[in-house]
XYZ file of C-alpha atoms in Angstrom:
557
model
C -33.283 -20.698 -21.673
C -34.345 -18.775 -18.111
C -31.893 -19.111 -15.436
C -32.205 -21.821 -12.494
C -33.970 -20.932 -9.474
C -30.885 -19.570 -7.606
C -29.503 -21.854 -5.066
C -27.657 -19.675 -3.402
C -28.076 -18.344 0.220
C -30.738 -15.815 -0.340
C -30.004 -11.495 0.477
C -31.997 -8.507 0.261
C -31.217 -5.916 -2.129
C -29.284 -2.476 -0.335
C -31.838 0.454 -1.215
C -28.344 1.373 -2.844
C -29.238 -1.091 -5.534
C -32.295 -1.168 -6.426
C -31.453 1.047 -9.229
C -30.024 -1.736 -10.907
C -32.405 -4.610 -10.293
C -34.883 -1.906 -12.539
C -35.659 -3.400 -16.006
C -35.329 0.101 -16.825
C -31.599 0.463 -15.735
C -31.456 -2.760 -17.903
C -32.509 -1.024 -20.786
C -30.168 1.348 -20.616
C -27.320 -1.183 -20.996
C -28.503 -1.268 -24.931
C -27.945 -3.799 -27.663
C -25.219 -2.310 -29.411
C -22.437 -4.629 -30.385
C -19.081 -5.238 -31.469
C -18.573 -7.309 -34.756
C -15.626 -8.894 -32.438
C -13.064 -8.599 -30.289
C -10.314 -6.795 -32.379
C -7.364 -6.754 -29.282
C -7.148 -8.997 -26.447
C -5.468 -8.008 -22.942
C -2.048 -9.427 -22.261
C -3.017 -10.208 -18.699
C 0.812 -11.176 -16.846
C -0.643 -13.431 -14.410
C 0.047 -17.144 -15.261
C -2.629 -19.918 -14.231
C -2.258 -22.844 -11.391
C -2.303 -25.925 -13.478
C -3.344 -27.778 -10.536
C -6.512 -25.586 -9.996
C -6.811 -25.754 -14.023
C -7.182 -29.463 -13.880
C -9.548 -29.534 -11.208
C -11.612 -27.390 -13.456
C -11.101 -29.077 -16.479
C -12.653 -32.275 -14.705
C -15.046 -30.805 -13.178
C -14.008 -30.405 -9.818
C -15.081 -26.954 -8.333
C -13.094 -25.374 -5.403
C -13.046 -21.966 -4.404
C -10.816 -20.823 -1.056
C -11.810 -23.960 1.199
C -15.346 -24.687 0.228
C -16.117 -26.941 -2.763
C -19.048 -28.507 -4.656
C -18.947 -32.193 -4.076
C -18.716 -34.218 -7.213
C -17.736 -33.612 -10.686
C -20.055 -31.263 -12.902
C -18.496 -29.938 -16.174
C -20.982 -26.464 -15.448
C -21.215 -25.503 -11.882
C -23.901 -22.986 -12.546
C -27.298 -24.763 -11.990
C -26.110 -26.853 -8.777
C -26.358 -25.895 -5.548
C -23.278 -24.069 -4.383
C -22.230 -23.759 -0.557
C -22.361 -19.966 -0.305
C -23.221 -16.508 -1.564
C -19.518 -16.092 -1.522
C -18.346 -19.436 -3.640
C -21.311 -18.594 -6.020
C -19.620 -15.146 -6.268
C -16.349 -15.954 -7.056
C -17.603 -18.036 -9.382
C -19.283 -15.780 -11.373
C -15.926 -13.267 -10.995
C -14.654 -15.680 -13.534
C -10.863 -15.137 -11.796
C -10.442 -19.020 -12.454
C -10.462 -18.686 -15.832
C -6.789 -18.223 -15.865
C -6.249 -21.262 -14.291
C -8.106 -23.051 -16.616
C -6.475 -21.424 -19.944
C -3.059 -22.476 -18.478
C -3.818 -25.880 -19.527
C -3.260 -24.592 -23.561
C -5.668 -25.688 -26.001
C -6.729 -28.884 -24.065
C -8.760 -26.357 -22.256
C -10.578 -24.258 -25.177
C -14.011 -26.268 -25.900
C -14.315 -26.204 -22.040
C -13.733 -22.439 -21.977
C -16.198 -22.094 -24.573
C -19.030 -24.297 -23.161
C -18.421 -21.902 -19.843
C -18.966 -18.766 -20.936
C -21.455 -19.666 -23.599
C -23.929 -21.492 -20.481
C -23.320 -18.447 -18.004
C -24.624 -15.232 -21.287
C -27.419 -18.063 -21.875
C -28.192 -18.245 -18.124
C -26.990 -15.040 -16.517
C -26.087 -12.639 -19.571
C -29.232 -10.596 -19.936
C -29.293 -9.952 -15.472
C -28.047 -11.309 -11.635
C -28.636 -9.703 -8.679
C -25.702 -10.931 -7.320
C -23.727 -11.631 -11.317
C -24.542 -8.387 -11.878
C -22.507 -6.300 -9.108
C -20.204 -3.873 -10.907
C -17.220 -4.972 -9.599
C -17.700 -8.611 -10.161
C -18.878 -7.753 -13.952
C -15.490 -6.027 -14.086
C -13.673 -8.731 -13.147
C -15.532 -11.319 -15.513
C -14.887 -8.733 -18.125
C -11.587 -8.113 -17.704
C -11.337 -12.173 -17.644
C -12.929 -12.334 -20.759
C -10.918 -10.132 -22.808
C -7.717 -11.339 -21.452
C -8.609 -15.361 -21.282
C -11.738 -15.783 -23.426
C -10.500 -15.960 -26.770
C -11.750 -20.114 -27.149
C -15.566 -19.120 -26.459
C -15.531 -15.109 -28.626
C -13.248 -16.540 -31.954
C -13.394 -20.372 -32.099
C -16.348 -20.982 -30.301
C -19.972 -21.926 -31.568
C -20.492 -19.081 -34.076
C -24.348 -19.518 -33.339
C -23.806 -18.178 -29.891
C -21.355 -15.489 -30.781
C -23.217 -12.399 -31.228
C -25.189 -13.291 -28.035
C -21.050 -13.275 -26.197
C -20.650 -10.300 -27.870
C -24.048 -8.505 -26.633
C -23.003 -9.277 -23.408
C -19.328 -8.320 -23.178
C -21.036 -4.934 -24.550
C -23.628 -4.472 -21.885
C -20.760 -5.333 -19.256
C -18.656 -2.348 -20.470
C -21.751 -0.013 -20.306
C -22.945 -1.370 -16.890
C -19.062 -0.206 -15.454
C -19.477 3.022 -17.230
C -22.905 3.564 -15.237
C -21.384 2.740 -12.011
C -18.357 4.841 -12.230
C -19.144 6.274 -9.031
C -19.873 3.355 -7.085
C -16.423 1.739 -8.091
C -14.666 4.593 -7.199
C -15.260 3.374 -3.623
C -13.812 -0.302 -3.716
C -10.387 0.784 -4.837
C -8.939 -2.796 -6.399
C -12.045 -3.012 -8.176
C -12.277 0.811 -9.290
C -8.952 -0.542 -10.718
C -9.956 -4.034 -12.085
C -13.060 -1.972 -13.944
C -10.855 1.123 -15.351
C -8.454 -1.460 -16.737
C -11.574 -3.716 -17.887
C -12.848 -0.295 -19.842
C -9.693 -0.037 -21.647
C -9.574 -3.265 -22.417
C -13.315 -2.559 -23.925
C -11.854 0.076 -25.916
C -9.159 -0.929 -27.054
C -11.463 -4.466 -28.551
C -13.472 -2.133 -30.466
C -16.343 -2.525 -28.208
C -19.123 0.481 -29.194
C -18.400 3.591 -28.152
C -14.815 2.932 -27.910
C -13.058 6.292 -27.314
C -15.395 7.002 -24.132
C -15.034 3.688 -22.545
C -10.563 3.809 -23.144
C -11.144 7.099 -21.884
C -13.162 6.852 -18.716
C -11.133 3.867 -17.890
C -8.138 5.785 -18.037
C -9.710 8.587 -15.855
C -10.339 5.754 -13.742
C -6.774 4.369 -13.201
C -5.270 7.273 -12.631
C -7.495 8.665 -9.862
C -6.177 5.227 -8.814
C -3.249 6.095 -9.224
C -3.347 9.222 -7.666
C -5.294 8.065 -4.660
C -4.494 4.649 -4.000
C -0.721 3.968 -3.271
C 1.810 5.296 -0.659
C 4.839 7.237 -1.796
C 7.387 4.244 -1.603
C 4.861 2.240 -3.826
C 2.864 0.178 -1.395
C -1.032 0.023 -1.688
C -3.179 2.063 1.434
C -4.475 -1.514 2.096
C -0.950 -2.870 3.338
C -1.492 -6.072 1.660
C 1.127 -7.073 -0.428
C -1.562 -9.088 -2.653
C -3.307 -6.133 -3.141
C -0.756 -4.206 -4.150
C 0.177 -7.093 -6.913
C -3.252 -7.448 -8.139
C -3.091 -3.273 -8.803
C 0.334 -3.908 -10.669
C -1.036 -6.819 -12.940
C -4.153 -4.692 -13.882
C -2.258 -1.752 -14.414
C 0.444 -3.476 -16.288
C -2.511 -4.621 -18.815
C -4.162 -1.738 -18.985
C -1.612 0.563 -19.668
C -0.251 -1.623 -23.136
C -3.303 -1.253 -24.067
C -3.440 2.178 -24.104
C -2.205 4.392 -27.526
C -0.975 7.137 -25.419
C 0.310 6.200 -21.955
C -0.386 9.124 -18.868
C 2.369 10.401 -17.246
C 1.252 9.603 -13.591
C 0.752 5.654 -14.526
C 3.934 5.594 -15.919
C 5.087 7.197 -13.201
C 3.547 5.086 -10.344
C 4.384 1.633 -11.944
C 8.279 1.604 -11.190
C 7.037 2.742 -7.895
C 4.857 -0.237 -7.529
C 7.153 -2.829 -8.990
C 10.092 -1.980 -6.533
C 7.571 -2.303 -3.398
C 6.830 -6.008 -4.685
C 10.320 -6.913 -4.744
C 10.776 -5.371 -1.152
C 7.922 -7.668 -0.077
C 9.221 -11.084 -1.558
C 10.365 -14.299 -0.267
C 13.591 -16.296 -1.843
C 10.518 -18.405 -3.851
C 9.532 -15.138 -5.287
C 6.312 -15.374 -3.717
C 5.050 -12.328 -1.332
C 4.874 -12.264 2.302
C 1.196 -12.755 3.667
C 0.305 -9.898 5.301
C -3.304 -7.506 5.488
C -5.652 -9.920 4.134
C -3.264 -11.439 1.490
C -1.896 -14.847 0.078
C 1.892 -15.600 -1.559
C 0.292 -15.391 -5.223
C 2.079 -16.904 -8.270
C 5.958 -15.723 -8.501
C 5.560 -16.229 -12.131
C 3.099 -14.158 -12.610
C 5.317 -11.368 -10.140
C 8.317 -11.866 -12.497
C 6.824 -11.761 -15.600
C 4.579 -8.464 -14.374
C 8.042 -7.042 -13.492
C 9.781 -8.053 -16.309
C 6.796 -5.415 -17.875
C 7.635 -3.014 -15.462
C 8.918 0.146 -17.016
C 11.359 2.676 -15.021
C 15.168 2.133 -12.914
C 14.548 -1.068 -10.638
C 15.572 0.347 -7.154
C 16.430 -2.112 -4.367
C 15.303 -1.138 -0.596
C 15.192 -2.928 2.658
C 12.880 -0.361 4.568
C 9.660 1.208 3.569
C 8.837 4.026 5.294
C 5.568 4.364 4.530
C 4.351 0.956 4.169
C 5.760 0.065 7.309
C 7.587 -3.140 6.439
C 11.480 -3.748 7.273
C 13.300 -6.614 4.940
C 16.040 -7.961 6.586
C 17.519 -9.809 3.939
C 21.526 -11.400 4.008
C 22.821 -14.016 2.476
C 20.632 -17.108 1.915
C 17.740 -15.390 4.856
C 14.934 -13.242 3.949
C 12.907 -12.016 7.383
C 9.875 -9.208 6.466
C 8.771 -7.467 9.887
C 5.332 -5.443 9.860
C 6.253 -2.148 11.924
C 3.171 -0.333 11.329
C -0.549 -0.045 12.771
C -3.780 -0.065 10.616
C -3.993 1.813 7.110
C -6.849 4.681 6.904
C -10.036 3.542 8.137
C -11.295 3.617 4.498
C -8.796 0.745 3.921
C -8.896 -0.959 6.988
C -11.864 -3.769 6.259
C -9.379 -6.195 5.446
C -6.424 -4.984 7.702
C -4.989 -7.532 9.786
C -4.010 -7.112 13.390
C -0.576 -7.850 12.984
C 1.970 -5.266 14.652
C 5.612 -6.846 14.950
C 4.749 -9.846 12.938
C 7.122 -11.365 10.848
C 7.780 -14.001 8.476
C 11.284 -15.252 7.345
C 12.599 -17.887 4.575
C 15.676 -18.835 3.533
C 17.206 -19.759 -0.181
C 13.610 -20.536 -1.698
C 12.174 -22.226 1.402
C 9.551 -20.632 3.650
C 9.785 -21.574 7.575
C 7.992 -19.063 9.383
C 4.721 -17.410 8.096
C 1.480 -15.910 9.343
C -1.649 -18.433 8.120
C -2.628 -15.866 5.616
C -6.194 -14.987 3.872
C -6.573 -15.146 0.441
C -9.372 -13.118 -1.769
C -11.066 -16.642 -2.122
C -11.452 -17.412 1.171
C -14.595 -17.364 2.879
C -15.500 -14.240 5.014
C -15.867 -16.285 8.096
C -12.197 -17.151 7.547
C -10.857 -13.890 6.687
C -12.222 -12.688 9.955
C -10.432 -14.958 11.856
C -6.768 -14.476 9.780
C -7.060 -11.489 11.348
C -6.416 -12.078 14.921
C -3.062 -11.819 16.380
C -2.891 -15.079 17.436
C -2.923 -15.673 13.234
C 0.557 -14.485 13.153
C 4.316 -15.286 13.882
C 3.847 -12.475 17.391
C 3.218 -12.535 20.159
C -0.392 -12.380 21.642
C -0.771 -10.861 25.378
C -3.689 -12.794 26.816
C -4.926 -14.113 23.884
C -6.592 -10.452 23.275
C -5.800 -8.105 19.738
C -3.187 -5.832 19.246
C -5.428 -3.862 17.505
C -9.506 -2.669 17.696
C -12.089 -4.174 15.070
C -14.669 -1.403 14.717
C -17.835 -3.225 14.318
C -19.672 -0.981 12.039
C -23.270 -2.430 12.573
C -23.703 -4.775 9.558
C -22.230 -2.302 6.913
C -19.588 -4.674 6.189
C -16.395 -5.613 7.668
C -15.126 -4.772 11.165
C -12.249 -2.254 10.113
C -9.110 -1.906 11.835
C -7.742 0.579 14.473
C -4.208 0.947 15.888
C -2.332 0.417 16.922
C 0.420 3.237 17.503
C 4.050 2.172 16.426
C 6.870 4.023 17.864
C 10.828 3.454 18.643
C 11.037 1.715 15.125
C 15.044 1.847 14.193
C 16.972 -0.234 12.166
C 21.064 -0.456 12.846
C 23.888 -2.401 11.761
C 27.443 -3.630 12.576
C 30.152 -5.953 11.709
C 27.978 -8.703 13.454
C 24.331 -8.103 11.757
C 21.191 -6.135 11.202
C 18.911 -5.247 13.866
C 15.108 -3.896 13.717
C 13.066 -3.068 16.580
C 9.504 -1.595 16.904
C 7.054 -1.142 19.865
C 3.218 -0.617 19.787
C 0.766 -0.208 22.611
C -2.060 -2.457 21.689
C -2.396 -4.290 24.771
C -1.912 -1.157 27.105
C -5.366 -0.162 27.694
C -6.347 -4.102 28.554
C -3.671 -4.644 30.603
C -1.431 -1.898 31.013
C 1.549 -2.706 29.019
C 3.633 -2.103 25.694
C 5.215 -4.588 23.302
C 8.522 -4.075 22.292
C 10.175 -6.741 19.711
C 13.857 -7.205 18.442
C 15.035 -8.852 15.286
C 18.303 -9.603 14.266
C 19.481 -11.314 11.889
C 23.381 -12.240 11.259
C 25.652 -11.328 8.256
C 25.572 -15.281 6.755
C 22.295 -15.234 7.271
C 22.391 -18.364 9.200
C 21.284 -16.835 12.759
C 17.665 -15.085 13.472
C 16.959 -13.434 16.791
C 14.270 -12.383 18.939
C 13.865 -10.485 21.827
C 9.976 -9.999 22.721
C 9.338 -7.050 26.054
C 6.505 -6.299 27.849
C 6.864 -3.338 29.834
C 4.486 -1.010 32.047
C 5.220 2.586 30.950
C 5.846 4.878 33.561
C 3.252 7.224 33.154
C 0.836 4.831 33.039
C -2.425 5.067 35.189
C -4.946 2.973 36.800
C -4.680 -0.373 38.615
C -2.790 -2.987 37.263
C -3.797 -6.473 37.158
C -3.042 -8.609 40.133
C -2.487 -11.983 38.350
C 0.284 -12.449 36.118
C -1.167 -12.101 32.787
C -0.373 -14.923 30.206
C 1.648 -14.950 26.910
C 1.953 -16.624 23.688
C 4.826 -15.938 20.980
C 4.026 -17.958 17.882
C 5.634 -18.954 14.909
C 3.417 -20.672 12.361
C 5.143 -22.703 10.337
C 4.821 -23.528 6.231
C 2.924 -26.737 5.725
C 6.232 -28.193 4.012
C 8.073 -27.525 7.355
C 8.100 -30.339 10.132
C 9.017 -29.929 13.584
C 9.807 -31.406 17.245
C 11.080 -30.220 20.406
C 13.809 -31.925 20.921
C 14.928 -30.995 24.244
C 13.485 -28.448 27.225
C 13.649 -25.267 25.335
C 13.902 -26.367 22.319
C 12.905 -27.094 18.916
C 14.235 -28.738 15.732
C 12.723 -27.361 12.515
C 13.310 -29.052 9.096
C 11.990 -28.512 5.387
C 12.188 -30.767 2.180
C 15.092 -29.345 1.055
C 17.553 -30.856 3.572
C 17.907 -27.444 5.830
C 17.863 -28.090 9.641
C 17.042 -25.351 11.996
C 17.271 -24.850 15.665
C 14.818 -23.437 17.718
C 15.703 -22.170 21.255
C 14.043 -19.714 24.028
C 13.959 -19.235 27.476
C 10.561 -18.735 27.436
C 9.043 -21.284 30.624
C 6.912 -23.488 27.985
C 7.267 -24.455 24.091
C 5.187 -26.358 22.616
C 4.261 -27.616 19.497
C 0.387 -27.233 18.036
C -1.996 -27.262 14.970
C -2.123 -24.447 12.708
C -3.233 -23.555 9.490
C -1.903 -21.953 6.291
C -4.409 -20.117 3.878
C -1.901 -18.347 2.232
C -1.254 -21.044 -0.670
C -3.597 -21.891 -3.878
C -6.020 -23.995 -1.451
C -6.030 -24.431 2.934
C -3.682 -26.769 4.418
C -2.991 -28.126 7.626
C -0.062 -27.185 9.375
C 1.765 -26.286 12.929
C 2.897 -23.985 15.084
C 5.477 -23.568 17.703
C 4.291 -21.520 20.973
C 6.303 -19.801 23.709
C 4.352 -19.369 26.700
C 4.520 -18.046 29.882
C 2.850 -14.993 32.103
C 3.870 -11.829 32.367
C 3.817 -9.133 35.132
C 2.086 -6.406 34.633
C 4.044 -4.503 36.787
C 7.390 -5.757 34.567
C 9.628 -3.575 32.998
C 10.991 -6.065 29.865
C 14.173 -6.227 30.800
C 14.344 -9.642 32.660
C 11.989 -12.595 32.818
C 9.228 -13.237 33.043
C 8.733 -10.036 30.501
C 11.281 -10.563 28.733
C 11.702 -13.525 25.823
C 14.633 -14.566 24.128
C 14.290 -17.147 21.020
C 17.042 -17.865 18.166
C 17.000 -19.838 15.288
C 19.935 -21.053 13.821
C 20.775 -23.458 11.148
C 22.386 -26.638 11.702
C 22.679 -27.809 8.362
């Protein structure tokens, strides 16, 4: 059976790729193939039933775009965009769906079987290295219903293709070395290769390993946090290391070293539900799949409250967790998905989240990733209604990427009373000729959050300031399971489904409540915002009004 005429959004090939849409370079993928799958990955990451379901009845969502209707095989309908239909053929949902337990297997089956008869010989767009390492790795970690107890007719043709998707990675070695998490999803989809008895087993384990740890070597900070920033990034790397390296006979000293690393940087970045903060182009993720990763995790678990080198402060007491980004953009190479989020911060408390930022999830479309990544996307505040940061536009190569801004006068202190963190950055000076300086503090019950937000003209600072006062927004966004109301001039009353009650008040001129969003769950969902507003002077110093704004929150109950 020939594939459908594609109904996705059409694209021209990169010159880069023509190489692969050559029936020669097809050849060269071979027919050689494995008899079957003799070990299958042990992939930590646990499925969202709720997402399985959808699946199982044939209801196909991907980040917030869907295909309307029910269809038990999405491939042959028209999709909404080159990005769903890529996703799709990732296969990432397949987790989801094998979460269900056996109810799910003849649907697994029928999946995989359609997309080898359809797509399994070549895709333009299937085809892309890193999303064939991703289906692989899916495959050999979730795929067991369709490659043991599926139709034994179509086996060998499952097999064939698993085969040529190991070879294809092993072609493109040095075009994955460039997308970092997937030069990490393909090393660990190579070992997985090898270590199923694919042909040519000892190369692909090896070059897979080779793979992981330039990764290793290459892609994390010294306190364990990924180049990225993203906290989701950093957990994807852990869960596809974590498989990877059980699969390997011999484990290499520099994984092995790196992973207790990594696994200690994920607990620094988690909320009291055990999900991550959503920073740098990042969601919450699964805390199951984070604690059963780390219960994996070999090496001393070593708690921290500041990383150095991933910029991010935890001020965490008591039944409050607050998580306070202190640093600019990561390297430029890094910086596609890099949010512009200086002095942003998100806090919870027991295993309730209040304040977030809205968060952008691998799923989501492009379109909305761009946009999580304006200031005004995060709990900071936004100096008139400009970045605090630069998106380099880099002329339809991809991505705008992220520069600045600088961080300075970060210091953390404590006393009897509390911890304090503060941080400044200059991303608004060269638009309007002043620094940000924020304040957090946060109480030894952990009952009492403060903020002090300054905008401040440096001294040496040159040029002709604005005449107009220039206006202000601090925002908290607020979890979708959080309602609120002001309640009095100044004043807000926050409360969540677990019976806490918290109090909101500034001296900022003007709060306000207003529609957000939240992409930082399994799917969007409507939510609010509280705003502080006012205008600043931009010949202020910060230490009065109007440059200078005081909020609390404290809880009632």
């Amino acid at each position: 059976m020939s594939a459908p005429a594609s109904p996705r959004p059409p694209r021209p090939i990169a010159a880069s790729e023509h190489w692969r849409a050559n029936p020669f370079h097809r050849m060269r993928l071979g027919d050689a193939t494995p008899d079957r799958i003799q070990y299958w990955g042990n992939d930590p990451r646990t499925g969202n039933l709720e997402r399985g379901r959808d699946i199982l009845s044939g209801r196909w969502r991907i980040g917030a775009e869907h295909i309307k209707g029910e269809f038990a095989q999405p491939w042959p309908l028209a999709q909404p965009s080159r990005h769903f239909t890529a996703r799709l053929h990732s296969f990432n949902w397949l987790t989801d769906l094998a979460a269900l337990g056996p109810v799910a297997n003849a649907r697994i089956a029928e999946l995989i079987d359609t997309w080898v008869e359809l797509y399994g010989e070549w895709d333009e767009l299937a085809w892309d290295p890193e999303l064939a390492a991703e289906r692989l790795y899916a495959w050999l970690c979730w795929g067991r219903a369709a490659f043991e107890t599926g139709a034994p007719e179509r086996r060998v043709a499952l097999l064939r293709s698993a085969a040529r998707h190991a070879r294809l990675l092993l072609l493109a070695q040095s075009e994955l070395s460039d997308r970092h998490l997937g030069s990490i999803k393909a090393g660990a989809a190579l070992v997985l290769a090898g270590a199923a008895g694919f042909p040519e087993a000892r190369r692909l384990s090896e070059q897979g390993e080779e793979m992981l740890v330039e990764a290793c070597a290459k892609q994390f900070l010294p306190d364990g946090g990924h180049l990225s920033r993203s906290p989701e990034a950093l957990a994807k790397a852990f869960f596809d290391l974590i498989t990877a390296t059980e699969a390997l006979e011999e484990k290499p000293q520099l994984i092995t070293d790196t992973l207790p690393k990594l696994g200690n940087m994920l607990r620094m970045l988690r909320h009291g539900d055990g999900g991550l903060a959503c920073f740098h182009g990042g969601s919450e993720g699964s805390a199951a799949s984070i604690d059963a990763a780390l219960a994996r995790c070999p090496g001393e678990v070593r708690a921290f409250q500041f990383a150095n080198h991933s910029a991010f402060q935890r001020l965490a007491i008591g039944p409050m967790c607050a998580i306070f980004d202190v640093g600019g953009a990561p390297p430029l190479s890094y910086a596609e998905r890099a949010h512009a989020s200086a002095l942003a911060f998100e806090m919870s408390s027991e295993r309730e989240r209040l304040i977030v930022n809205i968060g952008a999830g691998r799923e989501l479309s492009p379109e909305a990733r761009q946009a999580a990544r304006a200031t005004n996307a995060h709990s900071t505040l936004s100096l008139g209604d400009a970045l605090s940061a630069t998106l380099e536009d880099r002329r339809g190569k991809g991505s705008p990427r992220l520069v600045g801004p600088t961080l300075d006068e970060v210091r953390r202190s404590s006393d009897e009373s509390g911890v304090t963190v503060q941080g400044r950055h200059d991303g608004y000076r060269n638009s309007f000729g002043l620094l940000h300086r924020r304040y957090v503090f946060v109480d030894n019950d952990g009952k009492n959050l403060r903020g002090i937000d300054e905008l401040m003209r440096p001294m040496k600072q040159k040029g002709p300031a604005p005449k107009e006062h220039i206006p202000y927004v601090t925002r908290f966004h607020l979890h979708p399971s959080v309602s609120a109301r002001v309640i009095e001039h100044q004043m807000a009353l926050l409360e969540t489904p677990g019976g806490q009650s918290w109090r909101l008040r500034t001296d900022a001129p003007v709060i306000a409540i207003e529609a957000s969003t939240y992409w930082g769950g399994h799917f969007p969902r409507d939510t609010f915002q509280i705003t502080l507003s006012g205008g600043a002077d931009p010949l202020g110093h910060g230490l009065s009004p109007p440059n200078r704004i005081r909020w609390a929150l404290a809880r009632t109950t």
